[in-house]
Amino acid sequence: MTGPALSCAEMPVLRQRGQREVFCGLTSIIWLHRKMQDAFFLVVGSRTCAHLLQSAAGVMIFAEPRFGTAVLEETDLAGMADAQEEIDREVERLLSRRTDIRRLFLVGSCPSEVIKLDLSKAAERLSRKYAPQVRVLNFSGSGIETTFTEGEDACLAAMVPDLPEVDDRQLLMVGALPDVVQDQALSLLDQLGIGPVTVLPSMRADDPVGVGSKTVFAMTQPFLGETCAALERRGARHIPAPFPFGEVGTTAWLRTIADEFGVSDAVFERVTEAPRARARNAVARASEVLRDRSVFFFPDSQLEIPLARFLITECGMRALEIGAPYIHRQLVEPDLAMIPEGPVLSEGQDVDLQLDRARAARADLTVCGLGLANPLEAEGLTTKWAIELVFTPVHFYEQAGDLAGLFARPLRRRDMLRVAAE
Ligand code: SF4
């Protein structure tokens, strides 16, 4: 894998802090609860937090929910009630009713952080009480200084110290993926002869996921910096690789792991040849409308750098600015090294200043959060909602065409509207 002579990895980063337009970490519960089937997420927060979860995951009202909110009332916020006792009562009520719960996450929020409610103390106490049937952990989903994908990072990082020690050499695949995508990845690794492979987060508490000094791990999501550090503290070794988006990204991700496990070129070619060709063709078809067009990324999901790499190197787009809420160098360096110098690389956000840059740039496609998309559309810019990229299966070969299609759709729609108006 060779990169450009001068890449974004060597370029200075524009760092700004100010008002930001992102969802909070509670949002990640929406995909985590689907992934971890015996887990329950109890948000210790306000009515606002409850509304966010309910409206964002409205579909869950038809199912037995696996998340809820222990609402902090005004007496809690004023420090007049013992919130720890109330948490104990809520948890008791929940666990006596729901014997299927094996992992309970107490999820912090802005209000619980503001009143400095110690959820780790509560988690320890409740874990002792309900072990071994239920493991109680805590993490923060607060929107103070965070973006929504950090909820998953905080959740996975909270699980790492709790993983059993394993001695055998193994590959740990880290990041919550839709089941169908995860199965494809595991099947490719299996065909390459790589194993044993386990996944964090596991679907069930009893799944045999452990960590040790012979564990090597590969990330499937670029926003898992804390989880990466927690795994390294347990002695595991990170395999840095470009993220598996598109044909090139997926091949590079697999190749790096294959090299680690000594897979021969012949086996690698045999296993990847057909899906690579399918992915290449699908991307070529879906990206016709993207070629030679420009893109501007507002910081949102932390997927921006690998996605910009995909759009530039596989779809022929030109990036004007790649904004990311946080740049975890250790994780995204391989993707940065594949992006030729040129775009502004920015970290953090002062939304007004960034809006000025986006208006001046007038990119063909602006990737941004929901709050910015409508006003920018009204100003004549074509936008893509960044959050869709987190909720849609986009990783690995079979989704490569869909990924290009997600970016192509708003441009096609705009082109059609233009033709209709003429
Ligand atoms: S955690 Fe904070 S940002 Fe998120 S819904 Fe609750 S109050 Fe709002």
CSV table of C-alpha atoms and ligand atoms in Angstrom, one decimal:
chain,number,residue,atom,x,y,z
A,1,MET,CA,0.0,0.0,0.0
A,2,THR,CA,1.7,3.2,-1.1
A,3,GLY,CA,0.4,6.7,-0.3
A,4,PRO,CA,1.0,10.1,-1.9
A,5,ALA,CA,4.4,11.7,-1.5
A,6,LEU,CA,2.9,14.5,0.7
A,7,SER,CA,-0.2,13.5,2.6
A,8,CYS,CA,-2.6,15.0,5.1
A,9,ALA,CA,-0.7,13.1,7.8
A,10,GLU,CA,2.1,15.7,7.5
A,11,MET,CA,-0.2,18.8,7.2
A,12,PRO,CA,-0.9,21.2,10.1
A,13,VAL,CA,-4.2,20.8,11.8
A,14,LEU,CA,-6.6,23.8,12.2
A,15,ARG,CA,-7.8,23.5,15.8
A,16,GLN,CA,-10.8,25.6,17.0
A,17,ARG,CA,-13.0,25.5,20.0
A,18,GLY,CA,-16.3,27.2,20.4
A,19,GLN,CA,-20.0,26.5,19.9
A,20,ARG,CA,-20.5,23.0,18.5
A,21,GLU,CA,-23.5,21.3,16.7
A,22,VAL,CA,-23.4,17.6,17.6
A,23,PHE,CA,-25.6,15.0,19.3
A,24,CYS,CA,-24.6,13.7,22.7
A,25,GLY,CA,-23.2,10.3,23.6
A,26,LEU,CA,-26.6,8.9,24.7
A,27,THR,CA,-27.4,8.6,20.9
A,28,SER,CA,-25.0,5.6,20.7
A,29,ILE,CA,-27.3,3.6,23.0
A,30,ILE,CA,-29.6,3.3,19.9
A,31,TRP,CA,-27.2,1.1,18.1
A,32,LEU,CA,-25.5,-0.5,21.2
A,33,HIS,CA,-28.7,-1.9,22.6
A,34,ARG,CA,-29.4,-3.7,19.3
A,35,LYS,CA,-25.9,-5.2,19.4
A,36,MET,CA,-25.8,-6.3,23.0
A,37,GLN,CA,-28.8,-8.4,23.4
A,38,ASP,CA,-28.8,-9.1,27.1
A,39,ALA,CA,-27.8,-5.5,28.1
A,40,PHE,CA,-29.9,-2.7,29.5
A,41,PHE,CA,-28.9,0.9,29.4
A,42,LEU,CA,-30.2,2.9,32.4
A,43,VAL,CA,-29.6,6.6,31.7
A,44,VAL,CA,-29.4,8.7,34.9
A,45,GLY,CA,-30.5,11.9,33.5
A,46,SER,CA,-33.2,14.5,33.0
A,47,ARG,CA,-36.5,14.5,31.1
A,48,THR,CA,-34.5,16.0,28.2
A,49,CYS,CA,-32.4,12.9,28.1
A,50,ALA,CA,-35.5,10.7,28.2
A,51,HIS,CA,-37.0,12.7,25.3
A,52,LEU,CA,-33.9,12.4,23.2
A,53,LEU,CA,-33.8,8.6,23.6
A,54,GLN,CA,-37.5,8.2,23.0
A,55,SER,CA,-37.6,10.3,19.9
A,56,ALA,CA,-34.4,9.1,18.5
A,57,ALA,CA,-35.3,5.5,19.0
A,58,GLY,CA,-39.1,5.8,18.7
A,59,VAL,CA,-39.4,2.4,17.1
A,60,MET,CA,-38.5,0.7,20.4
A,61,ILE,CA,-42.0,1.5,21.8
A,62,PHE,CA,-43.2,-1.6,20.0
A,63,ALA,CA,-40.6,-3.9,21.6
A,64,GLU,CA,-39.5,-4.7,25.1
A,65,PRO,CA,-37.1,-1.8,25.6
A,66,ARG,CA,-33.5,-2.3,26.6
A,67,PHE,CA,-33.0,1.2,27.7
A,68,GLY,CA,-34.7,3.6,30.0
A,69,THR,CA,-34.1,6.8,32.0
A,70,ALA,CA,-33.9,7.2,35.8
A,71,VAL,CA,-35.1,10.8,35.8
A,72,LEU,CA,-33.3,13.1,38.1
A,73,GLU,CA,-35.9,15.4,39.6
A,74,GLU,CA,-35.4,18.9,40.9
A,75,THR,CA,-34.8,17.6,44.5
A,76,ASP,CA,-32.0,15.5,43.2
A,77,LEU,CA,-30.5,18.3,41.2
A,78,ALA,CA,-30.7,20.6,44.3
A,79,GLY,CA,-28.8,17.9,46.3
A,80,MET,CA,-31.8,17.4,48.6
A,81,ALA,CA,-32.4,13.7,47.9
A,82,ASP,CA,-29.9,10.9,48.1
A,83,ALA,CA,-29.6,10.0,44.4
A,84,GLN,CA,-27.5,6.9,45.2
A,85,GLU,CA,-30.4,5.5,47.2
A,86,GLU,CA,-32.8,6.3,44.4
A,87,ILE,CA,-30.5,4.5,41.8
A,88,ASP,CA,-30.5,1.4,44.1
A,89,ARG,CA,-34.3,1.5,44.2
A,90,GLU,CA,-34.6,1.9,40.4
A,91,VAL,CA,-32.2,-0.9,39.7
A,92,GLU,CA,-33.9,-3.2,42.1
A,93,ARG,CA,-37.3,-2.5,40.5
A,94,LEU,CA,-35.8,-3.1,37.0
A,95,LEU,CA,-33.9,-6.3,37.8
A,96,SER,CA,-36.7,-7.9,39.7
A,97,ARG,CA,-39.0,-7.4,36.7
A,98,ARG,CA,-36.4,-8.2,34.0
A,99,THR,CA,-34.6,-11.4,34.7
A,100,ASP,CA,-33.2,-11.5,31.1
A,101,ILE,CA,-30.8,-8.6,31.8
A,102,ARG,CA,-27.2,-9.8,32.3
A,103,ARG,CA,-25.3,-6.5,31.8
A,104,LEU,CA,-26.6,-3.3,33.2
A,105,PHE,CA,-25.0,0.0,32.2
A,106,LEU,CA,-25.6,3.1,34.3
A,107,VAL,CA,-25.2,5.8,31.8
A,108,GLY,CA,-24.2,9.3,33.0
A,109,SER,CA,-25.6,12.5,31.4
A,110,CYS,CA,-25.0,16.2,31.6
A,111,PRO,CA,-27.2,16.6,34.7
A,112,SER,CA,-25.6,13.7,36.6
A,113,GLU,CA,-22.2,15.1,35.7
A,114,VAL,CA,-23.2,18.6,36.8
A,115,ILE,CA,-24.3,17.3,40.3
A,116,LYS,CA,-21.2,15.1,40.3
A,117,LEU,CA,-23.1,11.9,40.9
A,118,ASP,CA,-20.6,9.1,41.3
A,119,LEU,CA,-22.0,6.4,39.1
A,120,SER,CA,-18.8,4.3,39.3
A,121,LYS,CA,-19.5,4.0,43.1
A,122,ALA,CA,-23.1,2.9,42.3
A,123,ALA,CA,-21.9,0.4,39.7
A,124,GLU,CA,-19.4,-1.2,42.0
A,125,ARG,CA,-21.9,-1.5,44.8
A,126,LEU,CA,-24.7,-2.9,42.6
A,127,SER,CA,-22.3,-5.2,40.9
A,128,ARG,CA,-21.4,-6.8,44.2
A,129,LYS,CA,-25.1,-7.1,45.0
A,130,TYR,CA,-26.3,-8.7,41.8
A,131,ALA,CA,-23.2,-10.7,40.8
A,132,PRO,CA,-22.8,-13.2,39.1
A,133,GLN,CA,-26.2,-12.9,37.4
A,134,VAL,CA,-25.8,-9.3,36.4
A,135,ARG,CA,-22.7,-7.2,35.9
A,136,VAL,CA,-23.2,-3.5,36.5
A,137,LEU,CA,-20.9,-1.0,34.7
A,138,ASN,CA,-21.1,2.7,34.1
A,139,PHE,CA,-20.0,5.2,31.4
A,140,SER,CA,-20.9,8.7,30.5
A,141,GLY,CA,-23.0,9.7,27.5
A,142,SER,CA,-23.0,13.4,28.5
A,143,GLY,CA,-23.0,16.0,25.8
A,144,ILE,CA,-20.5,18.2,27.6
A,145,GLU,CA,-17.4,18.4,25.5
A,146,THR,CA,-18.2,15.2,23.6
A,147,THR,CA,-19.8,14.0,20.4
A,148,PHE,CA,-22.3,11.2,20.0
A,149,THR,CA,-20.0,8.4,18.9
A,150,GLU,CA,-18.0,8.8,22.1
A,151,GLY,CA,-20.8,7.1,23.8
A,152,GLU,CA,-19.8,3.8,22.2
A,153,ASP,CA,-16.2,4.5,23.0
A,154,ALA,CA,-17.0,5.1,26.6
A,155,CYS,CA,-19.2,2.0,26.8
A,156,LEU,CA,-16.6,-0.4,25.3
A,157,ALA,CA,-13.8,1.2,27.3
A,158,ALA,CA,-15.9,0.5,30.5
A,159,MET,CA,-16.1,-3.2,29.5
A,160,VAL,CA,-12.4,-3.7,29.0
A,161,PRO,CA,-11.2,-3.9,32.6
A,162,ASP,CA,-13.9,-6.5,33.2
A,163,LEU,CA,-12.9,-8.9,30.4
A,164,PRO,CA,-11.4,-12.2,31.5
A,165,GLU,CA,-7.7,-12.7,30.9
A,166,VAL,CA,-6.8,-15.1,28.0
A,167,ASP,CA,-3.4,-16.5,27.2
A,168,ASP,CA,-3.9,-17.6,23.6
A,169,ARG,CA,-3.0,-15.6,20.6
A,170,GLN,CA,-6.2,-14.2,19.1
A,171,LEU,CA,-7.6,-11.4,17.0
A,172,LEU,CA,-10.1,-9.1,18.7
A,173,MET,CA,-12.3,-7.1,16.3
A,174,VAL,CA,-13.4,-3.9,18.1
A,175,GLY,CA,-16.4,-1.8,17.2
A,176,ALA,CA,-20.2,-2.3,17.0
A,177,LEU,CA,-21.2,-3.3,13.5
A,178,PRO,CA,-24.6,-4.3,12.1
A,179,ASP,CA,-24.9,-8.1,12.4
A,180,VAL,CA,-24.9,-8.7,8.6
A,181,VAL,CA,-21.7,-6.7,8.2
A,182,GLN,CA,-20.0,-8.3,11.2
A,183,ASP,CA,-20.8,-11.7,9.7
A,184,GLN,CA,-19.2,-10.8,6.4
A,185,ALA,CA,-16.0,-9.6,8.1
A,186,LEU,CA,-15.8,-12.8,10.2
A,187,SER,CA,-16.4,-14.9,7.2
A,188,LEU,CA,-13.6,-13.2,5.3
A,189,LEU,CA,-11.2,-13.6,8.2
A,190,ASP,CA,-12.2,-17.2,8.5
A,191,GLN,CA,-11.5,-17.9,4.8
A,192,LEU,CA,-8.1,-16.3,5.3
A,193,GLY,CA,-7.4,-18.8,8.0
A,194,ILE,CA,-7.2,-16.1,10.7
A,195,GLY,CA,-8.5,-17.2,14.1
A,196,PRO,CA,-9.6,-17.4,16.8
A,197,VAL,CA,-11.5,-14.1,16.3
A,198,THR,CA,-13.7,-12.6,18.9
A,199,VAL,CA,-15.7,-9.3,18.9
A,200,LEU,CA,-16.1,-6.4,21.3
A,201,PRO,CA,-18.9,-5.7,22.1
A,202,SER,CA,-20.1,-9.3,22.3
A,203,MET,CA,-23.7,-10.0,21.6
A,204,ARG,CA,-24.2,-11.8,25.0
A,205,ALA,CA,-22.5,-11.6,28.4
A,206,ASP,CA,-21.4,-15.3,28.2
A,207,ASP,CA,-19.7,-15.0,24.8
A,208,PRO,CA,-16.1,-15.9,25.3
A,209,VAL,CA,-14.4,-12.6,24.8
A,210,GLY,CA,-11.2,-12.0,26.7
A,211,VAL,CA,-8.0,-10.1,26.4
A,212,GLY,CA,-4.3,-10.7,27.2
A,213,SER,CA,-0.8,-10.1,26.1
A,214,LYS,CA,-1.1,-12.3,23.1
A,215,THR,CA,-4.2,-10.5,21.9
A,216,VAL,CA,-3.9,-8.3,18.8
A,217,PHE,CA,-6.8,-6.1,18.0
A,218,ALA,CA,-8.1,-4.3,14.9
A,219,MET,CA,-10.6,-1.4,15.1
A,220,THR,CA,-13.6,-1.2,12.8
A,221,GLN,CA,-14.6,2.3,14.0
A,222,PRO,CA,-12.3,5.3,14.1
A,223,PHE,CA,-13.8,6.8,17.3
A,224,LEU,CA,-12.7,4.2,19.8
A,225,GLY,CA,-9.6,6.0,21.2
A,226,GLU,CA,-10.4,5.3,24.9
A,227,THR,CA,-11.2,1.7,24.1
A,228,CYS,CA,-7.9,1.3,22.3
A,229,ALA,CA,-6.0,2.7,25.3
A,230,ALA,CA,-7.9,0.5,27.7
A,231,LEU,CA,-7.0,-2.6,25.6
A,232,GLU,CA,-3.4,-1.6,25.5
A,233,ARG,CA,-3.4,-1.2,29.3
A,234,ARG,CA,-4.5,-4.9,29.4
A,235,GLY,CA,-1.4,-5.8,27.3
A,236,ALA,CA,-3.1,-6.2,23.9
A,237,ARG,CA,-1.5,-4.8,20.8
A,238,HIS,CA,-3.3,-2.6,18.3
A,239,ILE,CA,-2.9,-3.3,14.6
A,240,PRO,CA,-3.0,0.1,12.9
A,241,ALA,CA,-4.8,-0.1,9.5
A,242,PRO,CA,-6.9,2.0,7.2
A,243,PHE,CA,-10.6,1.6,8.0
A,244,PRO,CA,-12.6,-1.0,6.0
A,245,PHE,CA,-14.6,1.5,3.8
A,246,GLY,CA,-14.8,0.8,0.1
A,247,GLU,CA,-12.7,-1.7,-1.8
A,248,VAL,CA,-9.3,-0.1,-1.1
A,249,GLY,CA,-10.0,0.5,2.6
A,250,THR,CA,-11.3,-3.0,3.1
A,251,THR,CA,-8.4,-4.6,1.3
A,252,ALA,CA,-5.9,-2.6,3.2
A,253,TRP,CA,-7.6,-3.5,6.5
A,254,LEU,CA,-7.6,-7.2,5.7
A,255,ARG,CA,-4.1,-7.1,4.2
A,256,THR,CA,-2.6,-5.6,7.4
A,257,ILE,CA,-4.3,-8.3,9.6
A,258,ALA,CA,-3.4,-11.0,7.1
A,259,ASP,CA,0.3,-9.9,7.3
A,260,GLU,CA,0.1,-10.1,11.1
A,261,PHE,CA,-1.1,-13.7,10.9
A,262,GLY,CA,1.3,-14.7,8.1
A,263,VAL,CA,-1.3,-15.3,5.4
A,264,SER,CA,0.3,-15.9,2.0
A,265,ASP,CA,-0.3,-13.6,-1.0
A,266,ALA,CA,-1.9,-16.5,-2.9
A,267,VAL,CA,-4.5,-17.2,-0.2
A,268,PHE,CA,-5.2,-13.5,0.2
A,269,GLU,CA,-5.7,-13.1,-3.6
A,270,ARG,CA,-7.9,-16.2,-3.8
A,271,VAL,CA,-10.2,-15.1,-0.9
A,272,THR,CA,-10.5,-11.4,-1.8
A,273,GLU,CA,-10.5,-11.4,-5.6
A,274,ALA,CA,-14.2,-11.9,-6.2
A,275,PRO,CA,-15.5,-9.5,-3.4
A,276,ARG,CA,-12.9,-6.9,-4.4
A,277,ALA,CA,-14.1,-7.0,-8.0
A,278,ARG,CA,-17.8,-6.7,-6.9
A,279,ALA,CA,-16.9,-3.8,-4.6
A,280,ARG,CA,-14.9,-2.0,-7.3
A,281,ASN,CA,-17.7,-2.3,-9.8
A,282,ALA,CA,-20.3,-1.2,-7.4
A,283,VAL,CA,-18.3,1.8,-6.3
A,284,ALA,CA,-17.6,2.7,-10.0
A,285,ARG,CA,-21.3,2.6,-10.8
A,286,ALA,CA,-22.4,4.5,-7.7
A,287,SER,CA,-19.7,7.2,-7.9
A,288,GLU,CA,-20.1,8.4,-11.4
A,289,VAL,CA,-21.8,11.5,-10.1
A,290,LEU,CA,-19.2,12.1,-7.5
A,291,ARG,CA,-16.1,12.2,-9.8
A,292,ASP,CA,-14.3,15.6,-9.8
A,293,ARG,CA,-16.8,17.1,-7.4
A,294,SER,CA,-15.8,18.7,-4.1
A,295,VAL,CA,-16.8,17.8,-0.6
A,296,PHE,CA,-16.7,19.7,2.8
A,297,PHE,CA,-16.9,17.7,6.0
A,298,PHE,CA,-18.2,19.4,9.2
A,299,PRO,CA,-17.1,17.5,12.4
A,300,ASP,CA,-19.8,15.1,13.6
A,301,SER,CA,-19.4,11.3,13.8
A,302,GLN,CA,-15.5,11.0,13.8
A,303,LEU,CA,-15.8,8.9,10.7
A,304,GLU,CA,-14.8,12.0,8.6
A,305,ILE,CA,-11.2,11.1,7.9
A,306,PRO,CA,-11.7,7.5,6.7
A,307,LEU,CA,-14.8,8.6,4.7
A,308,ALA,CA,-12.9,11.4,3.1
A,309,ARG,CA,-10.1,8.9,2.2
A,310,PHE,CA,-12.7,6.7,0.5
A,311,LEU,CA,-14.3,9.6,-1.4
A,312,ILE,CA,-10.9,11.0,-2.6
A,313,THR,CA,-9.1,7.8,-3.4
A,314,GLU,CA,-12.0,5.6,-4.6
A,315,CYS,CA,-14.7,8.0,-5.9
A,316,GLY,CA,-12.5,10.7,-7.4
A,317,MET,CA,-13.8,13.5,-5.2
A,318,ARG,CA,-11.8,16.5,-4.0
A,319,ALA,CA,-12.0,17.4,-0.3
A,320,LEU,CA,-11.9,21.1,0.6
A,321,GLU,CA,-12.1,20.7,4.4
A,322,ILE,CA,-12.1,17.5,6.5
A,323,GLY,CA,-13.4,18.5,9.9
A,324,ALA,CA,-13.4,15.9,12.8
A,325,PRO,CA,-14.5,16.5,16.4
A,326,TYR,CA,-11.3,14.7,17.6
A,327,ILE,CA,-8.4,13.3,15.6
A,328,HIS,CA,-7.2,10.0,17.2
A,329,ARG,CA,-3.9,10.0,15.4
A,330,GLN,CA,-3.1,6.4,16.4
A,331,LEU,CA,-6.3,5.2,14.7
A,332,VAL,CA,-6.6,7.4,11.7
A,333,GLU,CA,-3.0,7.9,10.7
A,334,PRO,CA,-3.1,5.1,8.0
A,335,ASP,CA,-6.1,6.8,6.3
A,336,LEU,CA,-4.5,10.3,6.6
A,337,ALA,CA,-1.4,9.0,5.0
A,338,MET,CA,-3.5,8.0,1.9
A,339,ILE,CA,-5.0,11.5,1.5
A,340,PRO,CA,-2.9,13.8,-0.7
A,341,GLU,CA,-2.2,17.2,0.8
A,342,GLY,CA,-4.7,19.9,-0.2
A,343,PRO,CA,-7.8,19.9,2.1
A,344,VAL,CA,-7.9,21.8,5.3
A,345,LEU,CA,-7.7,19.3,8.1
A,346,SER,CA,-9.6,20.7,11.2
A,347,GLU,CA,-10.2,19.4,14.7
A,348,GLY,CA,-12.9,20.7,17.0
A,349,GLN,CA,-15.4,23.3,16.0
A,350,ASP,CA,-16.3,27.0,16.3
A,351,VAL,CA,-19.5,26.6,14.2
A,352,ASP,CA,-19.8,30.2,13.1
A,353,LEU,CA,-16.3,30.3,11.8
A,354,GLN,CA,-16.7,27.0,10.1
A,355,LEU,CA,-19.9,28.0,8.5
A,356,ASP,CA,-18.1,31.0,7.0
A,357,ARG,CA,-15.5,28.7,5.5
A,358,ALA,CA,-18.2,26.4,4.2
A,359,ARG,CA,-20.1,29.3,2.6
A,360,ALA,CA,-16.9,30.6,1.0
A,361,ALA,CA,-15.9,27.1,-0.2
A,362,ARG,CA,-19.4,26.3,-1.6
A,363,ALA,CA,-18.5,22.6,-2.0
A,364,ASP,CA,-20.6,20.5,-4.3
A,365,LEU,CA,-21.4,18.4,-1.3
A,366,THR,CA,-21.4,19.4,2.4
A,367,VAL,CA,-21.5,16.6,5.0
A,368,CYS,CA,-22.9,17.9,8.3
A,369,GLY,CA,-25.2,17.3,11.2
A,370,LEU,CA,-28.9,17.6,11.0
A,371,GLY,CA,-29.0,21.0,12.6
A,372,LEU,CA,-26.9,22.6,9.9
A,373,ALA,CA,-28.2,20.7,6.9
A,374,ASN,CA,-31.5,22.5,6.4
A,375,PRO,CA,-30.2,26.1,6.7
A,376,LEU,CA,-27.4,25.2,4.3
A,377,GLU,CA,-29.8,23.6,1.8
A,378,ALA,CA,-31.8,26.8,2.0
A,379,GLU,CA,-28.7,28.7,1.0
A,380,GLY,CA,-28.3,26.5,-2.1
A,381,LEU,CA,-25.7,24.0,-0.8
A,382,THR,CA,-26.2,20.3,-1.3
A,383,THR,CA,-25.9,18.4,2.0
A,384,LYS,CA,-25.6,14.9,3.4
A,385,TRP,CA,-26.6,14.1,7.0
A,386,ALA,CA,-23.6,12.7,8.7
A,387,ILE,CA,-25.6,10.7,11.2
A,388,GLU,CA,-27.0,8.5,8.4
A,389,LEU,CA,-23.5,7.2,7.9
A,390,VAL,CA,-23.5,5.8,11.4
A,391,PHE,CA,-26.9,4.1,11.2
A,392,THR,CA,-26.4,2.6,7.7
A,393,PRO,CA,-24.3,-0.6,7.0
A,394,VAL,CA,-21.3,0.9,5.2
A,395,HIS,CA,-18.2,-1.2,6.1
A,396,PHE,CA,-16.5,-3.9,4.1
A,397,TYR,CA,-16.8,-5.0,0.4
A,398,GLU,CA,-20.5,-5.7,0.0
A,399,GLN,CA,-21.5,-2.3,1.3
A,400,ALA,CA,-18.9,-0.3,-0.7
A,401,GLY,CA,-21.4,0.6,-3.4
A,402,ASP,CA,-24.1,1.6,-0.9
A,403,LEU,CA,-21.5,3.8,0.8
A,404,ALA,CA,-20.7,5.7,-2.4
A,405,GLY,CA,-24.5,5.8,-3.1
A,406,LEU,CA,-25.2,7.6,0.2
A,407,PHE,CA,-23.0,10.4,-1.0
A,408,ALA,CA,-24.2,10.3,-4.6
A,409,ARG,CA,-27.9,10.5,-3.7
A,410,PRO,CA,-28.1,14.2,-2.7
A,411,LEU,CA,-26.0,15.2,-5.7
A,412,ARG,CA,-28.3,13.2,-8.0
A,413,ARG,CA,-31.4,14.8,-6.4
A,414,ARG,CA,-29.9,18.3,-6.8
A,415,ASP,CA,-29.0,17.6,-10.5
A,416,MET,CA,-32.6,16.4,-11.2
A,417,LEU,CA,-34.1,19.4,-9.5
A,418,ARG,CA,-31.9,21.6,-11.6
A,419,VAL,CA,-33.0,19.9,-14.8
A,420,ALA,CA,-36.6,20.1,-13.8
A,421,ALA,CA,-36.2,23.9,-13.1
A,422,GLU,CA,-34.7,24.5,-16.5
B,1,SF4,S1,-27.0,14.0,28.1
B,1,SF4,FE1,-26.9,16.2,28.0
B,1,SF4,S2,-27.0,16.7,25.8
B,1,SF4,FE2,-27.7,14.6,26.1
B,1,SF4,S3,-29.9,14.7,26.2
B,1,SF4,FE3,-29.1,14.7,28.3
B,1,SF4,S4,-29.0,16.9,28.8
B,1,SF4,FE4,-29.1,16.7,26.6
